[in-house]
Coordinates of C-alpha atoms and ligand atoms in Angstrom, one line a residue:
M1 CA 44.5 -8.4 48.1
L2 CA 42.4 -8.2 44.7
P3 CA 39.1 -6.2 45.9
Y4 CA 37.2 -8.2 43.4
K5 CA 36.1 -11.4 42.7
N6 CA 35.2 -11.9 39.0
Y7 CA 35.7 -10.0 36.1
S8 CA 32.3 -8.7 36.0
E9 CA 33.0 -7.0 39.1
K10 CA 36.2 -5.5 38.4
R11 CA 34.4 -4.0 35.0
L12 CA 31.7 -2.4 37.2
Q13 CA 34.1 -1.1 39.7
I14 CA 35.8 0.7 36.9
K15 CA 32.7 2.2 35.6
E16 CA 32.0 3.6 38.8
G17 CA 35.5 4.8 39.5
K18 CA 35.6 2.9 42.7
L19 CA 38.8 0.9 40.7
S20 CA 41.7 2.6 38.7
L21 CA 42.9 0.5 36.4
V22 CA 45.9 2.2 35.8
E23 CA 46.4 1.6 39.5
N24 CA 45.6 -2.3 38.8
V25 CA 47.9 -2.7 36.5
K26 CA 50.1 -1.1 38.8
F27 CA 49.6 -3.6 41.3
F28 CA 50.2 -6.9 39.2
L29 CA 53.6 -5.2 38.0
S30 CA 54.0 -4.8 41.5
E31 CA 53.4 -7.9 42.6
I32 CA 55.3 -9.5 39.4
E33 CA 58.3 -7.8 40.7
K34 CA 57.6 -8.9 44.7
K35 CA 57.5 -12.9 43.2
K36 CA 60.1 -12.9 41.1
N37 CA 61.3 -15.8 42.7
L38 CA 58.6 -17.9 41.4
N39 CA 59.7 -17.3 37.6
A40 CA 56.2 -17.3 36.7
F41 CA 57.0 -14.8 33.7
N42 CA 59.5 -14.9 30.7
F43 CA 58.4 -11.7 29.2
V44 CA 56.8 -8.7 31.3
F45 CA 55.2 -6.3 28.9
S46 CA 55.2 -3.3 31.7
D47 CA 55.1 -0.1 29.5
D48 CA 52.7 -1.7 27.3
A49 CA 50.3 -2.8 29.6
L50 CA 49.8 1.2 31.5
I51 CA 49.4 2.7 27.8
D52 CA 46.4 0.1 27.1
A53 CA 44.9 0.2 30.9
K54 CA 44.9 4.1 30.4
R55 CA 43.2 4.1 27.1
I56 CA 40.7 1.4 28.0
E57 CA 39.9 2.5 31.5
E58 CA 39.1 5.9 29.2
K59 CA 36.7 3.2 26.5
I60 CA 34.8 1.6 30.1
K61 CA 33.8 5.4 31.3
T62 CA 32.3 6.1 27.9
G63 CA 30.8 2.5 27.7
E64 CA 32.7 2.0 24.1
H65 CA 34.2 -1.0 25.5
G66 CA 35.0 -4.6 24.3
K67 CA 33.9 -7.5 26.3
L68 CA 37.1 -8.0 28.6
A69 CA 38.2 -4.4 29.0
G70 CA 40.4 -4.1 31.2
L71 CA 41.1 -8.1 32.1
V72 CA 44.8 -8.5 32.5
I73 CA 45.9 -11.5 30.9
A74 CA 49.4 -13.2 30.7
V75 CA 50.0 -15.3 27.3
K76 CA 52.1 -18.6 27.6
D77 CA 55.2 -18.2 25.8
V78 CA 53.9 -20.9 22.7
L79 CA 51.5 -18.4 21.5
S80 CA 52.6 -15.3 18.8
I81 CA 52.0 -11.9 19.3
K82 CA 53.5 -9.4 17.4
D83 CA 56.6 -8.2 17.5
K84 CA 56.8 -9.8 20.7
P85 CA 59.4 -12.6 21.4
T86 CA 58.1 -16.2 21.5
T87 CA 60.6 -18.8 22.8
C88 CA 58.7 -21.6 24.1
S89 CA 60.9 -21.4 26.7
S90 CA 63.7 -23.3 24.7
K91 CA 66.8 -21.9 23.8
I92 CA 66.6 -22.9 20.0
L93 CA 64.2 -19.7 20.1
K94 CA 66.0 -17.8 22.0
D95 CA 66.0 -14.1 20.4
F96 CA 63.0 -15.2 18.3
N97 CA 60.6 -12.1 17.5
S98 CA 57.0 -13.3 16.0
I99 CA 55.9 -11.4 13.1
Y100 CA 52.2 -12.3 13.8
T101 CA 49.7 -12.8 16.6
A102 CA 48.1 -15.6 17.5
T103 CA 44.4 -15.9 16.7
A104 CA 43.4 -16.8 19.9
V105 CA 45.3 -13.8 21.5
Q106 CA 44.3 -11.3 18.8
R107 CA 40.8 -12.1 19.9
L108 CA 41.4 -10.8 23.3
I109 CA 43.3 -7.7 22.0
D110 CA 40.1 -7.1 20.1
E111 CA 38.0 -7.4 23.4
D112 CA 40.4 -4.8 24.8
A113 CA 42.0 -7.1 27.1
I114 CA 45.3 -6.3 28.3
I115 CA 48.2 -8.6 27.7
I116 CA 51.2 -7.7 30.8
G117 CA 53.6 -10.9 29.6
K118 CA 54.7 -14.5 28.3
T119 CA 54.4 -17.3 30.9
N120 CA 57.0 -19.9 31.6
C121 CA 56.1 -23.2 30.6
D122 CA 58.4 -26.7 29.7
E123 CA 60.0 -26.5 26.4
F124 CA 57.6 -26.4 23.6
A125 CA 55.2 -27.4 26.7
M126 CA 56.9 -31.1 26.8
G127 CA 56.8 -31.7 30.7
S128 CA 54.8 -32.3 33.9
S129 CA 56.3 -29.7 36.1
N130 CA 58.0 -26.9 34.8
E131 CA 61.3 -28.3 35.3
N132 CA 62.2 -28.2 32.0
S133 CA 62.1 -24.9 30.9
A134 CA 65.7 -22.6 29.4
F135 CA 64.1 -19.7 31.5
G136 CA 64.8 -22.4 35.0
N137 CA 61.7 -24.0 37.0
V138 CA 58.6 -22.1 38.0
L139 CA 57.8 -22.5 41.7
N140 CA 54.3 -23.5 43.0
P141 CA 53.1 -20.0 44.5
T142 CA 51.5 -22.2 48.0
D143 CA 54.9 -24.4 48.3
I144 CA 58.1 -22.9 46.3
T145 CA 59.9 -25.8 47.4
R146 CA 57.5 -27.7 44.4
V147 CA 56.2 -27.6 41.3
P148 CA 53.7 -25.7 39.9
G149 CA 52.8 -28.3 37.1
G150 CA 53.3 -28.6 33.6
S151 CA 53.8 -27.4 30.9
S152 CA 51.8 -24.6 31.5
G153 CA 53.2 -24.1 34.9
G154 CA 53.9 -20.4 34.6
S155 CA 50.4 -19.6 33.9
A156 CA 49.2 -21.5 36.1
A157 CA 51.4 -19.5 39.2
A158 CA 50.3 -16.5 38.0
V159 CA 46.9 -16.7 38.1
A160 CA 47.0 -18.9 41.8
A161 CA 49.6 -15.6 42.6
Q162 CA 47.5 -13.1 41.3
L163 CA 49.6 -11.4 39.2
C164 CA 47.3 -11.4 36.4
D165 CA 43.3 -11.9 36.1
V166 CA 43.5 -14.7 33.8
S167 CA 45.8 -16.4 31.5
L168 CA 45.9 -18.4 28.8
G169 CA 47.5 -22.2 28.4
T170 CA 47.7 -24.6 26.2
D171 CA 46.7 -28.7 27.2
T172 CA 48.0 -31.2 24.9
G173 CA 48.2 -34.2 27.4
G174 CA 47.2 -32.4 30.4
S175 CA 49.1 -28.9 30.8
I176 CA 46.5 -27.2 31.5
R177 CA 44.0 -28.8 33.6
Q178 CA 47.4 -30.8 35.9
P179 CA 48.9 -27.5 36.8
A180 CA 45.5 -26.1 37.9
S181 CA 45.3 -28.4 40.1
F182 CA 48.7 -28.2 41.4
C183 CA 48.0 -24.5 42.0
G184 CA 44.4 -24.5 43.1
V185 CA 42.5 -22.4 40.1
Y186 CA 40.8 -23.1 37.4
G187 CA 41.4 -24.4 34.2
L188 CA 39.7 -25.2 31.1
K189 CA 40.8 -27.3 28.1
P190 CA 38.4 -27.2 25.4
T191 CA 37.0 -29.7 22.7
Y192 CA 39.7 -30.2 19.8
G193 CA 39.0 -27.7 17.3
R194 CA 36.3 -25.2 19.2
I195 CA 39.7 -22.6 19.4
S196 CA 41.6 -21.5 17.0
R197 CA 45.5 -23.1 16.7
F198 CA 46.9 -20.4 14.6
G199 CA 50.1 -19.0 16.6
L200 CA 50.7 -21.5 18.4
T201 CA 53.9 -23.4 18.1
A202 CA 53.2 -27.2 17.1
F203 CA 53.2 -30.0 19.3
A204 CA 51.1 -32.6 18.4
S205 CA 48.8 -30.9 16.0
S206 CA 45.9 -33.5 16.3
F207 CA 46.0 -33.0 20.2
D208 CA 47.2 -29.3 20.8
T209 CA 44.6 -26.9 22.6
I210 CA 44.4 -23.7 23.8
G211 CA 42.4 -22.7 27.2
P212 CA 42.0 -19.9 29.9
F213 CA 42.9 -20.2 33.9
A214 CA 41.1 -18.6 36.0
T215 CA 39.9 -18.3 39.8
N216 CA 36.6 -18.3 39.2
V217 CA 33.8 -20.6 36.3
E218 CA 32.4 -17.6 35.6
D219 CA 35.3 -15.9 34.3
V220 CA 36.3 -19.3 32.3
A221 CA 33.3 -19.1 30.4
L222 CA 33.7 -15.6 29.4
V223 CA 37.3 -16.0 28.0
L224 CA 36.2 -19.2 26.4
E225 CA 33.4 -17.6 24.3
I226 CA 35.7 -15.1 23.2
L227 CA 38.3 -17.5 22.0
S228 CA 35.9 -20.6 20.1
G229 CA 35.1 -19.9 16.8
K230 CA 35.6 -20.2 13.2
D231 CA 39.1 -19.1 12.3
E232 CA 40.1 -19.3 8.4
L233 CA 43.6 -19.6 9.2
D234 CA 43.0 -22.7 11.0
S235 CA 41.0 -25.1 9.1
T236 CA 40.8 -27.4 12.2
S237 CA 38.4 -24.8 13.5
T238 CA 35.3 -25.5 13.6
D239 CA 31.8 -23.7 12.4
K240 CA 30.0 -24.7 15.2
V241 CA 27.7 -21.9 17.1
V242 CA 29.4 -21.0 20.3
P243 CA 26.9 -20.9 23.2
K244 CA 27.0 -17.7 25.5
F245 CA 28.8 -19.8 28.0
S246 CA 29.0 -16.9 30.2
K247 CA 25.2 -16.0 29.9
N248 CA 23.5 -19.4 31.1
L249 CA 26.0 -20.8 33.7
T250 CA 23.3 -22.0 35.9
L251 CA 21.9 -25.7 36.4
D252 CA 18.7 -25.5 34.6
K253 CA 18.2 -29.2 33.6
K254 CA 19.4 -32.3 34.2
I255 CA 23.1 -33.2 33.9
R256 CA 23.9 -36.9 35.1
I257 CA 27.9 -37.8 36.3
G258 CA 29.8 -40.2 35.5
I259 CA 32.2 -42.2 37.3
A260 CA 34.9 -44.5 35.7
K261 CA 36.2 -47.3 38.2
E262 CA 39.1 -47.1 36.2
Y263 CA 40.1 -43.5 37.4
F264 CA 40.0 -44.4 41.1
G265 CA 42.2 -47.3 41.1
K266 CA 45.8 -47.9 43.0
G267 CA 48.1 -45.3 42.7
I268 CA 45.7 -42.4 44.2
S269 CA 46.8 -40.6 46.9
P270 CA 44.2 -41.5 50.0
E271 CA 44.1 -37.4 50.8
V272 CA 43.1 -36.9 46.9
K273 CA 40.1 -39.9 47.2
D274 CA 38.8 -38.9 50.3
S275 CA 38.4 -35.1 48.8
I276 CA 36.7 -36.1 45.5
D277 CA 34.8 -38.9 47.6
S278 CA 33.2 -35.7 49.7
I279 CA 32.2 -34.0 46.8
I280 CA 30.5 -37.1 45.4
E281 CA 28.6 -37.3 48.4
K282 CA 27.1 -33.7 48.5
L283 CA 26.6 -34.2 44.6
K284 CA 24.4 -36.6 45.8
E285 CA 23.0 -34.8 48.6
N286 CA 22.0 -32.2 46.3
N287 CA 20.2 -34.8 43.9
I288 CA 22.6 -35.2 41.4
E289 CA 22.2 -38.4 39.7
I290 CA 25.6 -40.3 39.5
V291 CA 25.7 -42.9 37.5
K292 CA 29.1 -45.4 37.5
I293 CA 30.5 -45.9 34.1
S294 CA 33.7 -48.4 32.5
L295 CA 35.8 -46.6 30.2
P296 CA 37.9 -49.9 29.4
H297 CA 40.5 -48.7 27.5
T298 CA 42.3 -46.2 30.0
E299 CA 45.5 -48.1 31.1
Y300 CA 46.7 -47.4 27.7
T301 CA 46.3 -43.8 27.1
I302 CA 49.6 -43.2 28.7
A303 CA 51.6 -45.4 26.1
T304 CA 49.2 -44.2 23.4
Y305 CA 49.7 -40.7 24.3
Y306 CA 53.0 -40.8 24.4
I307 CA 54.2 -42.8 20.7
L308 CA 51.2 -40.7 19.3
T309 CA 52.3 -37.2 20.4
T310 CA 56.1 -38.0 19.7
A311 CA 55.6 -38.9 16.4
E312 CA 53.7 -35.5 15.8
A313 CA 56.4 -33.8 17.4
S314 CA 59.2 -35.2 15.9
S315 CA 57.7 -33.6 12.5
N316 CA 56.3 -30.1 14.1
L317 CA 60.0 -29.7 15.1
A318 CA 62.2 -30.6 11.9
R319 CA 61.6 -27.2 11.4
Y320 CA 64.2 -25.9 13.7
D321 CA 67.6 -26.6 12.1
G322 CA 69.3 -23.2 12.9
A323 CA 68.8 -21.8 9.4
R324 CA 65.3 -21.0 9.6
Y325 CA 64.7 -19.5 13.5
G326 CA 66.3 -18.4 16.4
Y327 CA 69.6 -20.2 17.4
R328 CA 72.2 -21.3 15.3
A329 CA 75.7 -22.9 16.4
A330 CA 79.0 -21.5 15.8
Q331 CA 79.4 -23.9 13.0
D332 CA 80.4 -23.3 9.5
S333 CA 82.1 -26.0 7.8
N334 CA 78.5 -27.4 5.9
L335 CA 75.6 -27.5 6.5
P336 CA 74.4 -30.5 7.6
D337 CA 76.6 -30.7 10.9
M338 CA 75.1 -26.9 11.3
Y339 CA 71.7 -28.4 10.8
K340 CA 72.7 -30.8 13.6
Q341 CA 74.9 -28.8 16.3
S342 CA 72.1 -26.3 16.3
R343 CA 69.8 -28.8 17.2
S344 CA 72.0 -31.2 19.6
E345 CA 72.6 -27.5 21.2
G346 CA 69.4 -25.8 21.2
F347 CA 67.1 -28.2 22.1
G348 CA 66.8 -29.5 26.0
K349 CA 67.1 -33.4 27.2
E350 CA 63.5 -34.1 27.3
V351 CA 62.9 -32.4 23.9
K352 CA 65.4 -34.2 22.3
R353 CA 63.8 -37.5 23.9
R354 CA 61.2 -37.0 22.4
I355 CA 62.2 -36.6 19.2
M356 CA 63.8 -39.6 19.4
L357 CA 61.0 -41.7 20.6
G358 CA 58.7 -40.3 17.2
T359 CA 61.4 -40.5 14.9
Y360 CA 61.8 -44.6 16.3
V361 CA 58.0 -45.0 16.2
L362 CA 57.4 -43.6 12.9
S363 CA 60.1 -45.3 10.8
A364 CA 59.7 -47.8 8.2
G365 CA 60.9 -51.0 10.8
Y366 CA 58.4 -50.0 13.4
Y367 CA 55.8 -47.7 12.0
D368 CA 53.1 -50.9 12.1
A369 CA 53.7 -51.9 15.4
Y370 CA 54.1 -48.5 16.9
Y371 CA 51.9 -46.3 15.4
R372 CA 49.5 -47.4 13.3
K373 CA 48.9 -49.8 16.1
A374 CA 48.5 -46.4 18.8
Q375 CA 46.3 -45.0 16.2
K376 CA 44.0 -47.7 17.0
V377 CA 44.0 -47.8 20.3
R378 CA 43.2 -44.2 20.0
R379 CA 40.3 -44.7 18.2
L380 CA 38.9 -47.3 21.1
I381 CA 39.7 -44.6 23.4
K382 CA 37.4 -42.2 21.5
D383 CA 34.8 -45.0 21.2
D384 CA 34.8 -45.4 25.3
F385 CA 33.7 -42.3 25.7
D386 CA 31.1 -42.3 23.1
N387 CA 29.4 -45.0 24.8
A388 CA 30.3 -43.5 28.1
F389 CA 28.3 -39.9 27.0
K390 CA 25.1 -42.2 25.5
N391 CA 24.6 -42.6 29.3
V392 CA 25.7 -39.3 31.2
E393 CA 26.6 -35.3 30.2
V394 CA 29.8 -35.5 32.5
I395 CA 32.4 -38.0 33.8
L396 CA 34.0 -36.7 36.9
T397 CA 37.7 -37.6 38.3
P398 CA 40.8 -36.8 39.2
T399 CA 42.9 -34.3 38.0
S400 CA 46.1 -35.8 38.9
P401 CA 46.7 -38.8 41.4
F402 CA 49.2 -36.7 43.4
T403 CA 49.3 -32.8 44.6
A404 CA 52.7 -31.1 44.3
F405 CA 55.1 -32.7 44.2
K406 CA 58.8 -31.4 45.3
I407 CA 61.1 -29.9 42.7
G408 CA 63.4 -32.7 41.5
E409 CA 61.1 -35.5 43.0
K410 CA 60.5 -36.7 39.5
T411 CA 63.6 -35.6 37.0
S412 CA 65.2 -39.0 37.0
D413 CA 62.4 -41.1 36.1
P414 CA 60.4 -40.2 32.9
I415 CA 57.7 -43.1 33.3
E416 CA 57.4 -41.8 36.7
M417 CA 56.9 -38.1 35.4
Y418 CA 54.8 -39.1 32.2
L419 CA 52.2 -40.6 35.0
S420 CA 51.5 -37.7 36.0
D421 CA 49.5 -37.3 33.5
I422 CA 47.3 -40.4 33.6
F423 CA 43.5 -38.8 34.2
T424 CA 44.4 -36.1 31.7
T425 CA 45.8 -37.5 28.1
S426 CA 42.4 -39.3 27.1
A427 CA 41.0 -36.3 26.7
N428 CA 43.4 -34.8 24.2
L429 CA 43.0 -38.4 22.5
A430 CA 39.3 -38.4 22.3
G431 CA 39.3 -34.7 21.6
I432 CA 36.9 -33.9 24.4
P433 CA 36.6 -30.9 26.5
G434 CA 38.0 -30.9 30.3
I435 CA 38.4 -28.4 33.6
N436 CA 40.3 -28.7 36.3
I437 CA 37.8 -28.0 39.7
P438 CA 40.1 -26.9 42.7
T439 CA 38.2 -28.7 45.9
G440 CA 40.7 -28.1 48.9
K441 CA 43.7 -28.7 50.5
N442 CA 45.9 -31.5 51.6
S443 CA 46.8 -32.0 55.2
E444 CA 50.1 -30.0 53.7
G445 CA 47.9 -27.2 52.3
L446 CA 48.6 -28.3 49.0
P447 CA 45.7 -27.6 46.3
I448 CA 44.0 -30.8 45.3
G449 CA 41.9 -30.5 42.2
M450 CA 38.9 -32.8 40.5
Q451 CA 38.6 -33.1 36.6
L452 CA 35.4 -32.7 34.8
L453 CA 35.0 -33.7 31.3
A454 CA 32.2 -33.9 28.9
N455 CA 31.5 -34.8 25.0
Q456 CA 32.9 -33.1 22.3
F457 CA 31.3 -29.6 22.0
N458 CA 29.7 -29.9 25.4
E459 CA 31.7 -27.1 27.0
M460 CA 28.2 -25.6 28.1
D461 CA 27.4 -28.7 30.2
L462 CA 30.5 -29.0 31.9
L463 CA 30.3 -24.9 32.8
K464 CA 27.3 -25.5 34.1
M465 CA 27.9 -28.2 36.3
S466 CA 31.4 -27.0 36.8
Y467 CA 29.3 -23.4 38.6
F468 CA 27.0 -25.4 40.5
I469 CA 29.9 -26.9 41.9
E470 CA 31.3 -24.0 43.0
N471 CA 29.1 -22.3 44.1
K472 CA 26.8 -24.8 46.0
I473 CA 29.4 -27.5 46.8
L474 CA 32.1 -26.5 47.7
Ligands
LIG1 N1 52.7 -33.3 30.9 C1 52.6 -33.4 29.2 C2 53.8 -34.4 28.7 O1 54.9 -33.6 28.7 C3 51.4 -32.9 28.6 C4 51.8 -31.9 28.0 C5 50.8 -30.9 27.1 O2 49.9 -31.0 27.4 N2 51.5 -30.0 26.8 O3 53.4 -34.4 27.2

């Protein structure tokens, strides 16, 4: 067990000499070793982490430290770290080493965080169960016969199993929030553009976001604060002022919560529904105004998401040709065959399915019927949220219709798997922030999660309400 409940306690303990940072890192390394069966990490940076721990411990003692000094962080293996491997859990990037560091990771390092390793995920972040990884499945720490969710399954499992303090994941359609829900931790997807994507391997560039997993809201807020802000290396990053998220968590204003009927229809497990209903009751008892709202285009989210993201993926993944990065098939007769064979052998099944779907929806005869139409529906979904946020600051929904499912349970039916994302993809279509809050366990002891959504760039209200729920309701 960790002797602290959040980062501020940890740093104080280090400063007062009650906690050795080197011992703390050794503890994490030994837990990673002990829980190797979870398969949460693709790479562990033991030596570097211990060297950093020693150096940063000194800095904390002299007071010349960064804002995350000694926070031990694991990073999803789709984010680049200079001179370290970045595989995206794909055979096609086997043996590829990054030549620069992602801005998000660099910002953590600059504030004296310790990067302990890179976490397993679905190949190129495509999946909802971490069963699409060339490094094998990640197991759910609560029940190892079940999936941790995906695609950031390793990052969620690593925080849940206490293999690090915090981790970074990415969320294109739910890949932070859904695994956070399955593993029982907090996970935040920021507004699109809040955090630089420079150094993140692109899946669907107009949806991709980076965000933190943690065991508590304060740590989520602190890390978000460091990660956010303009970056010249990503033109879609915003220069909007970054609030001091971690310093303003108290609920000091009226925040209304919207409940959309479209998110509580059939298909939700009764235990998930009961858990969320009981939170809503407690919120009412605490004088939080609950407003009924409607998001009428919800039923189109999954179809829209899978048309647009596969289209973007088919273009983004064209660069893996066997010549420029990573894996090259043993084929030397001619160039086109070398490309084809490298891609056929290097990509896994789900990634190939998405490249084919995406190529199809963009093809000359079908562009208008699929891609263009989906772009229009994306706007309608965004309009739904714009309307809703005229009357409420935050929207409350389940994160996933069900709790963690058994390994193999949904692999034979991709549509069934895609439905895991039914409540999360809308936030990416609309570019708005969302968070998973663990609300309790079902009768089998499996974590249940609830999602809060807010308007673009309103992470502050999202975090205030999350902090209130964490401290007053749960
Ligand atoms: N599960 C979704 C998908 O497979 C979301 C992935 C993600 O957010 N990276 O596309």
